[in-house]
Short mmCIF file of C-alpha atoms and ligand atoms in Angstrom, two decimals:
data_model
loop_
_atom_site.label_atom_id
_atom_site.label_comp_id
_atom_site.label_asym_id
_atom_site.label_seq_id
_atom_site.Cartn_x
_atom_site.Cartn_y
_atom_site.Cartn_z
CA MET X 1 20.35 6.91 32.46
CA GLY X 2 21.17 10.19 34.14
CA GLU X 3 20.90 11.67 30.64
CA THR X 4 20.96 15.44 30.42
CA LYS X 5 20.27 15.87 26.70
CA LYS X 6 16.54 16.39 26.11
CA MET X 7 16.49 14.23 23.00
CA LEU X 8 18.15 11.26 24.73
CA ARG X 9 15.84 11.65 27.73
CA ALA X 10 12.80 11.35 25.48
CA LEU X 11 14.30 8.29 23.81
CA ALA X 12 14.92 6.76 27.23
CA GLY X 13 11.18 7.04 27.86
CA GLU X 14 10.95 10.25 29.86
CA THR X 15 7.84 12.44 29.57
CA GLN X 16 8.88 16.10 29.41
CA ALA X 17 6.73 19.22 29.80
CA VAL X 18 8.49 20.71 26.76
CA PRO X 19 9.46 18.05 24.21
CA PRO X 20 12.81 18.15 22.40
CA ILE X 21 12.52 19.46 18.85
CA TRP X 22 14.36 19.02 15.57
CA MET X 23 13.20 18.95 11.96
CA MET X 24 13.66 16.56 9.05
CA ARG X 25 15.74 18.26 6.31
CA GLN X 26 16.54 21.05 8.75
CA ALA X 27 19.72 21.65 6.72
CA GLY X 28 18.20 22.39 3.36
CA ARG X 29 17.40 24.73 0.55
CA TYR X 30 14.92 26.91 2.52
CA LEU X 31 17.99 28.35 4.32
CA PRO X 32 20.08 30.95 2.44
CA GLU X 33 23.23 29.84 4.31
CA TYR X 34 22.65 26.26 3.06
CA ARG X 35 22.30 27.45 -0.53
CA ALA X 36 25.56 29.40 -0.21
CA THR X 37 27.52 26.42 1.15
CA ARG X 38 26.00 24.08 -1.44
CA ALA X 39 27.12 26.49 -4.19
CA GLN X 40 30.61 26.51 -2.64
CA ALA X 41 30.67 22.68 -2.72
CA GLY X 42 29.51 22.64 -6.36
CA ASP X 43 26.57 20.28 -6.18
CA PHE X 44 24.57 18.20 -3.71
CA LEU X 45 26.67 15.02 -3.87
CA SER X 46 29.94 16.96 -3.62
CA LEU X 47 28.49 18.55 -0.48
CA CYS X 48 27.65 15.12 0.97
CA TYR X 49 31.23 13.91 0.46
CA ASN X 50 32.94 17.13 1.63
CA SER X 51 33.19 16.46 5.37
CA GLU X 52 34.00 20.05 6.38
CA LEU X 53 31.15 21.55 4.38
CA ALA X 54 28.69 18.76 5.26
CA ALA X 55 29.45 19.45 8.94
CA GLU X 56 29.00 23.16 8.30
CA VAL X 57 25.48 22.73 6.82
CA THR X 58 24.58 20.34 9.65
CA LEU X 59 25.53 23.08 12.14
CA GLN X 60 23.71 25.93 10.37
CA PRO X 61 20.20 25.16 11.67
CA ILE X 62 21.64 24.52 15.16
CA ARG X 63 23.21 28.00 15.20
CA ARG X 64 20.10 29.66 13.78
CA TYR X 65 17.44 27.88 15.85
CA GLY X 66 19.09 25.94 18.68
CA PHE X 67 17.39 22.64 17.82
CA ASP X 68 17.84 19.84 20.37
CA ALA X 69 19.28 17.52 17.73
CA ALA X 70 21.46 17.76 14.64
CA ILE X 71 21.07 15.20 11.86
CA LEU X 72 24.11 14.21 9.86
CA PHE X 73 24.06 15.79 6.41
CA ALA X 74 24.22 12.98 3.85
CA ASP X 75 21.65 11.04 1.78
CA ILE X 76 20.07 7.60 1.88
CA LEU X 77 21.27 7.00 -1.69
CA LEU X 78 24.95 7.06 -0.73
CA VAL X 79 24.59 3.38 0.25
CA PRO X 80 23.61 2.22 -3.27
CA GLN X 81 26.46 4.34 -4.61
CA ALA X 82 28.86 2.66 -2.16
CA LEU X 83 27.54 -0.72 -3.34
CA GLY X 84 28.58 0.26 -6.86
CA ALA X 85 25.48 1.85 -8.40
CA ASP X 86 25.93 4.99 -10.48
CA LEU X 87 24.16 7.93 -8.81
CA TRP X 88 23.50 11.47 -9.97
CA PHE X 89 20.93 14.18 -9.29
CA VAL X 90 18.99 15.94 -12.04
CA THR X 91 18.19 19.51 -10.99
CA GLY X 92 14.48 20.00 -10.42
CA GLU X 93 13.76 16.29 -10.89
CA GLY X 94 15.65 14.31 -8.26
CA PRO X 95 17.91 11.29 -8.04
CA ARG X 96 18.88 8.93 -10.89
CA LEU X 97 20.66 5.59 -10.45
CA SER X 98 21.80 2.70 -12.60
CA THR X 99 19.15 -0.02 -12.13
CA VAL X 100 19.18 -3.49 -10.58
CA THR X 101 16.58 -5.60 -12.37
CA GLN X 102 18.59 -8.63 -13.60
CA GLN X 103 20.81 -11.16 -11.88
CA ARG X 104 23.85 -9.70 -13.67
CA ASP X 105 23.10 -6.23 -12.21
CA PHE X 106 23.02 -7.77 -8.75
CA ASP X 107 26.19 -9.77 -9.38
CA ALA X 108 28.00 -6.54 -10.25
CA LEU X 109 27.27 -5.01 -6.82
CA LYS X 110 30.00 -4.90 -4.21
CA PRO X 111 29.79 -6.93 -1.00
CA ALA X 112 28.25 -5.15 1.99
CA ASP X 113 31.54 -4.71 3.81
CA ALA X 114 33.13 -2.94 0.81
CA ILE X 115 31.08 0.24 1.34
CA HIS X 116 33.41 2.01 3.75
CA ASP X 117 35.92 3.41 1.25
CA THR X 118 33.18 5.40 -0.43
CA LEU X 119 31.48 6.33 2.84
CA ALA X 120 34.61 7.31 4.83
CA PRO X 121 33.89 11.05 4.38
CA VAL X 122 30.51 10.54 6.10
CA TYR X 123 32.25 9.12 9.16
CA ASP X 124 34.61 12.11 9.12
CA THR X 125 31.61 14.46 9.06
CA LEU X 126 30.34 12.80 12.25
CA ARG X 127 33.74 13.13 13.93
CA ILE X 128 33.85 16.84 13.12
CA LEU X 129 30.31 17.28 14.46
CA THR X 130 31.06 15.40 17.67
CA ASP X 131 33.63 18.08 18.49
CA ALA X 132 31.71 21.06 17.12
CA LEU X 133 28.18 20.60 18.48
CA PRO X 134 26.95 22.33 21.66
CA SER X 135 27.01 19.96 24.65
CA ASP X 136 23.19 19.78 24.87
CA THR X 137 22.66 18.89 21.17
CA THR X 138 22.21 15.24 20.21
CA LEU X 139 23.86 13.94 17.03
CA ILE X 140 21.65 11.73 14.84
CA GLY X 141 22.99 9.39 12.17
CA PHE X 142 20.70 7.74 9.62
CA ALA X 143 20.23 5.41 6.70
CA GLY X 144 17.41 4.50 4.37
CA ALA X 145 15.44 1.36 5.15
CA PRO X 146 16.19 -1.55 2.78
CA TRP X 147 12.78 -1.41 1.06
CA THR X 148 12.98 2.32 0.34
CA VAL X 149 16.59 2.09 -0.85
CA ALA X 150 15.67 -0.92 -3.02
CA THR X 151 12.82 1.02 -4.67
CA TYR X 152 15.38 3.56 -5.95
CA MET X 153 17.91 0.88 -6.95
CA ILE X 154 15.32 -1.08 -8.92
CA ALA X 155 13.57 1.84 -10.64
CA GLY X 156 16.68 4.02 -10.98
CA ARG X 157 14.68 6.98 -9.68
CA GLY X 158 11.86 8.01 -7.38
CA THR X 159 8.46 6.66 -8.45
CA PRO X 160 4.94 7.61 -7.31
CA ASP X 161 3.84 4.03 -6.58
CA GLN X 162 7.15 2.08 -6.37
CA GLY X 163 5.78 0.03 -9.29
CA PRO X 164 9.08 -1.37 -10.57
CA ALA X 165 10.07 -2.64 -7.09
CA HIS X 166 6.67 -4.27 -6.58
CA ALA X 167 6.96 -5.84 -10.03
CA LEU X 168 10.39 -7.31 -9.26
CA ARG X 169 9.25 -8.74 -5.94
CA GLU X 170 6.42 -10.50 -7.79
CA GLU X 171 8.39 -11.61 -10.85
CA ASN X 172 11.79 -12.48 -9.40
CA ASN X 173 11.34 -12.70 -5.65
CA ALA X 174 14.71 -14.42 -5.13
CA LEU X 175 16.56 -11.54 -6.76
CA PHE X 176 14.44 -8.99 -4.90
CA GLU X 177 15.13 -10.65 -1.55
CA ALA X 178 18.85 -11.00 -2.31
CA LEU X 179 18.98 -7.26 -3.02
CA LEU X 180 17.10 -6.45 0.19
CA GLU X 181 19.49 -8.63 2.15
CA ARG X 182 22.56 -6.95 0.61
CA ILE X 183 21.18 -3.52 1.52
CA THR X 184 20.28 -4.74 5.03
CA ASP X 185 23.81 -6.04 5.64
CA ALA X 186 25.36 -2.84 4.27
CA THR X 187 23.04 -0.73 6.43
CA ILE X 188 24.04 -2.59 9.59
CA ASP X 189 27.72 -1.97 8.77
CA TYR X 190 27.08 1.66 7.82
CA LEU X 191 25.10 2.54 10.94
CA SER X 192 27.60 0.73 13.20
CA MET X 193 30.38 2.83 11.72
CA GLN X 194 28.28 5.99 12.14
CA ILE X 195 27.85 5.14 15.83
CA GLU X 196 31.57 4.48 16.21
CA ALA X 197 32.20 7.89 14.60
CA GLY X 198 29.92 9.69 17.07
CA ALA X 199 26.24 9.25 16.16
CA GLU X 200 24.31 9.08 19.46
CA VAL X 201 21.02 8.00 17.85
CA VAL X 202 20.29 6.45 14.46
CA LYS X 203 17.16 6.80 12.37
CA ILE X 204 15.97 4.41 9.66
CA PHE X 205 13.98 6.20 6.93
CA ASP X 206 11.39 3.98 5.22
CA SER X 207 9.78 6.66 3.10
CA TRP X 208 7.86 4.20 0.94
CA ALA X 209 6.73 1.77 3.66
CA GLY X 210 3.16 2.90 2.98
CA SER X 211 3.02 1.01 -0.31
CA LEU X 212 3.63 -2.35 1.41
CA GLN X 213 0.42 -4.12 2.44
CA GLY X 214 -0.28 -7.11 4.66
CA ASP X 215 2.45 -9.76 4.67
CA ALA X 216 4.61 -7.60 2.43
CA PHE X 217 4.74 -4.96 5.18
CA GLU X 218 5.81 -7.60 7.70
CA ASN X 219 8.42 -9.12 5.39
CA TYR X 220 9.91 -6.00 3.80
CA ALA X 221 9.33 -3.15 6.30
CA VAL X 222 9.18 -4.82 9.74
CA ASP X 223 11.67 -7.63 9.23
CA PRO X 224 14.64 -5.64 7.82
CA CYS X 225 14.13 -2.96 10.49
CA ARG X 226 14.05 -5.66 13.17
CA ARG X 227 17.25 -7.23 11.82
CA ILE X 228 19.09 -3.91 11.65
CA THR X 229 17.95 -2.88 15.13
CA ALA X 230 18.89 -6.25 16.66
CA ALA X 231 22.36 -6.18 15.09
CA LEU X 232 22.98 -2.61 16.24
CA LYS X 233 21.71 -3.33 19.77
CA GLN X 234 24.08 -6.26 20.03
CA LYS X 235 27.08 -4.05 19.28
CA HIS X 236 25.84 -0.78 20.75
CA PRO X 237 23.15 -1.60 23.33
CA THR X 238 22.75 1.96 24.63
CA VAL X 239 22.27 3.70 21.28
CA PRO X 240 18.59 4.42 20.56
CA VAL X 241 17.07 3.64 17.16
CA ILE X 242 14.22 5.62 15.57
CA GLY X 243 12.11 3.88 12.93
CA PHE X 244 10.15 5.87 10.33
CA PRO X 245 7.80 3.63 8.34
CA ARG X 246 6.24 6.60 6.58
CA GLU X 247 2.53 6.32 5.76
CA ALA X 248 2.33 2.96 7.51
CA GLY X 249 -1.17 3.85 8.79
CA GLU X 250 -2.54 1.01 10.93
CA HIS X 251 0.86 -0.69 10.67
CA TYR X 252 2.30 1.94 13.04
CA VAL X 253 0.51 0.01 15.80
CA GLY X 254 2.97 -2.46 17.28
CA PHE X 255 5.84 -1.38 15.00
CA ALA X 256 8.12 -0.58 17.97
CA ARG X 257 7.32 -3.87 19.68
CA LYS X 258 7.91 -5.92 16.53
CA THR X 259 11.13 -4.22 15.45
CA GLY X 260 12.70 -3.26 18.77
CA VAL X 261 13.10 0.41 17.82
CA ASP X 262 13.08 2.87 20.71
CA CYS X 263 10.93 5.44 18.92
CA VAL X 264 8.51 5.51 16.02
CA ALA X 265 8.44 8.59 13.80
CA LEU X 266 4.95 9.48 12.55
CA ASP X 267 4.04 11.16 9.29
CA ASN X 268 1.38 13.86 9.32
CA SER X 269 -1.39 11.71 7.88
CA VAL X 270 -1.66 10.21 11.37
CA ASP X 271 -4.06 11.77 13.88
CA PRO X 272 -2.03 12.66 17.01
CA GLU X 273 -4.81 11.65 19.44
CA TRP X 274 -5.09 8.26 17.73
CA ALA X 275 -1.30 7.83 17.76
CA ALA X 276 -1.08 8.75 21.45
CA ALA X 277 -3.60 6.02 22.26
CA ASN X 278 -2.30 3.37 19.86
CA VAL X 279 1.41 3.96 19.21
CA GLN X 280 2.78 6.05 22.10
CA VAL X 281 1.53 3.35 24.50
CA ASP X 282 4.62 1.36 23.41
CA GLY X 283 7.11 4.19 23.96
CA CYS X 284 8.51 7.35 22.46
CA VAL X 285 7.00 8.83 19.31
CA GLN X 286 8.30 11.56 17.03
CA GLY X 287 6.33 13.98 14.89
CA ASN X 288 4.15 15.05 13.27
CA LEU X 289 3.36 18.58 12.08
CA ALA X 290 2.54 18.94 8.37
CA SER X 291 5.53 20.53 6.65
CA SER X 292 3.13 22.71 4.61
CA HIS X 293 2.80 24.87 7.76
CA MET X 294 6.42 25.91 7.23
CA VAL X 295 5.26 27.49 3.97
CA THR X 296 1.96 28.99 5.13
CA GLY X 297 2.62 29.91 8.80
CA GLY X 298 0.10 31.92 10.82
CA GLN X 299 -2.45 30.84 13.40
CA ALA X 300 -3.02 27.44 11.76
CA LEU X 301 0.64 26.59 12.38
CA VAL X 302 0.31 27.63 16.03
CA ASP X 303 -2.96 25.73 16.52
CA ASP X 304 -1.70 22.47 14.97
CA THR X 305 1.62 22.69 16.83
CA ARG X 306 -0.22 23.10 20.15
CA ALA X 307 -2.61 20.26 19.35
CA ILE X 308 0.31 17.89 18.67
CA VAL X 309 2.21 18.87 21.83
CA ARG X 310 -0.97 18.45 23.87
CA ALA X 311 -1.93 15.10 22.31
CA PHE X 312 1.48 13.58 23.09
CA SER X 313 1.97 15.30 26.49
CA GLY X 314 1.19 12.14 28.45
CA GLY X 315 4.28 10.23 27.27
CA PRO X 316 7.70 10.50 25.69
CA HIS X 317 7.60 12.68 22.56
CA ILE X 318 10.06 14.33 20.17
CA PHE X 319 8.51 17.21 18.24
CA ASN X 320 9.19 17.12 14.49
CA LEU X 321 7.51 17.56 11.14
CA GLY X 322 5.73 14.63 9.49
CA HIS X 323 8.15 14.79 6.53
CA GLY X 324 11.06 16.97 5.41
CA ILE X 325 10.78 20.75 5.23
CA THR X 326 10.44 21.91 1.61
CA PRO X 327 12.62 24.46 -0.24
CA ASP X 328 9.75 26.99 -0.42
CA ALA X 329 9.42 27.17 3.40
CA ASP X 330 9.83 30.50 5.21
CA PRO X 331 12.59 30.35 7.88
CA ASP X 332 10.45 32.62 10.13
CA ASN X 333 7.75 29.95 10.29
CA VAL X 334 10.32 27.49 11.68
CA GLN X 335 11.03 29.98 14.47
CA LEU X 336 7.30 30.35 15.13
CA MET X 337 6.95 26.56 15.46
CA ILE X 338 9.88 26.39 17.89
CA ASP X 339 8.57 29.30 19.97
CA THR X 340 5.14 27.67 20.14
CA VAL X 341 6.59 24.35 21.30
CA ARG X 342 8.94 25.91 23.85
CA ASN X 343 6.86 28.79 25.21
CA GLY X 344 3.36 28.72 23.96
CA ALA X 345 1.93 25.24 23.99
O1 CP3 O 401 17.04 15.33 7.37
C1 CP3 O 401 18.13 15.80 6.97
O2 CP3 O 401 18.30 17.00 6.72
C2 CP3 O 401 19.32 14.89 6.85
C3 CP3 O 401 19.83 14.71 5.52
C4 CP3 O 401 18.95 13.97 4.56
C5 CP3 O 401 18.84 14.31 3.19
N1 CP3 O 401 18.09 13.36 2.58
C6 CP3 O 401 19.46 15.47 2.55
C7 CP3 O 401 18.96 15.87 1.23
C8 CP3 O 401 18.17 12.84 4.78
C9 CP3 O 401 17.86 12.12 6.08
C10 CP3 O 401 17.65 12.45 3.52
C11 CP3 O 401 16.81 11.27 3.35
C12 CP3 O 401 16.33 10.91 2.02
N2 CP3 O 401 16.92 11.11 0.81
C13 CP3 O 401 15.14 10.20 1.82
C14 CP3 O 401 14.24 9.66 2.92
C15 CP3 O 401 13.44 10.71 3.56
C16 CP3 O 401 12.42 11.37 2.68
O3 CP3 O 401 12.58 12.56 2.43
O4 CP3 O 401 11.47 10.68 2.28
C17 CP3 O 401 14.99 10.02 0.44
C18 CP3 O 401 13.83 9.33 -0.25
C19 CP3 O 401 16.14 10.58 -0.19
C20 CP3 O 401 16.47 10.58 -1.64
C21 CP3 O 401 16.51 11.96 -2.12
N3 CP3 O 401 17.55 12.84 -1.87
C22 CP3 O 401 15.51 12.66 -2.83
C23 CP3 O 401 14.20 12.07 -3.30
C24 CP3 O 401 15.95 13.97 -2.97
C25 CP3 O 401 15.18 15.11 -3.57
C26 CP3 O 401 15.72 15.64 -4.81
C27 CP3 O 401 15.45 17.12 -4.90
O5 CP3 O 401 16.05 17.72 -5.79
O6 CP3 O 401 14.69 17.67 -4.08
C28 CP3 O 401 17.23 14.06 -2.36
C29 CP3 O 401 18.07 15.26 -2.28
C30 CP3 O 401 18.35 15.79 -0.92
N4 CP3 O 401 18.71 15.05 0.15
C31 CP3 O 401 18.37 17.17 -0.55
C32 CP3 O 401 18.76 17.22 0.80
C33 CP3 O 401 18.98 18.44 1.64
C34 CP3 O 401 18.09 18.34 -1.47
C35 CP3 O 401 19.30 18.43 -2.35
C36 CP3 O 401 19.72 19.81 -2.75
O7 CP3 O 401 20.31 20.55 -1.95
O8 CP3 O 401 19.52 20.10 -3.93
#
């Protein structure tokens, strides 16, 4: 305790009159300085593995806006790449990977503890940031949740309904579960190393948790997150963990209790008043302004920002969007959101 950083105070359970604020994808294509550095790096993956430039883009939104937290610049798909999958990005379409659908694909993957050669530049990025960040800015590390990462490894790309991953878990559950376990083990190692390199908080992104229903949600969203959190807490008991089971709906209720995470990040399909009554009762929540406001701005942005701050004002809260900011966002709208949270709510 005795924390001075606003972000860490919220994660320790403190209610603050003005919540800390940061933004998913705050280093991204809506910023001209990001586009310039990305061009200098060559492409997105080269930027992820260039520690100096990855640290530079992480710092850009901190310099411009003074956010309370900086999130490591990297990608959730670096873990599959470190496990031996081929990974590339198709401009305008998104990620592509070699697929894991057969036992022989799984057998070709590397063991979990073999990921660090590939991921060493990520740890260097965190070391650079630890020295470079302002003293009141919290450094966040992250990884994808096993289910979300598995959906990309199985389909070889993003899919609207995660169909191929659901098909594999029905048709070859042993293979599916072995893959999930490999990703879980790798994620524990990866996040531990991120913490050792300077991450003060880690966040687990389960972008496709919403397509898991009933027992499947318990087995493939809750359980891996619980295992990762428990393993991290054993090694690094003071480092807070944020869970983001995006579009979990009713499954947000009790998620913190079941998994042991210190904070639950909410997507913007969740009503803030409902979440205050049903999720924030268990501790800190993060969210949840619709990222479309960063495109459209105006009074609607101000009104929704105020409503979220007000709804969560009775407990620990970290202000954020409900999903990443999009490339067509207007940087001035980000400033308007920040001003509303800090001065006008
Ligand atoms: O929040 C942050 O800024 C931290 C860095 C970060 C990125 N991706 C950078 C990135 C984080 C935390 C992610 C998470 C991520 N990556 C997720 C989970 C969160 C979510 O958004 O649902 C997923 C599913 C991915 C996989 C991925 N990476 C996709 C689907 C894409 C989009 C492809 C595209 O062209 O838009 C990426 C690329 C990506 N990751 C970008 C950034 C800034 C854009 C790449 C660019 O500069 O061209």
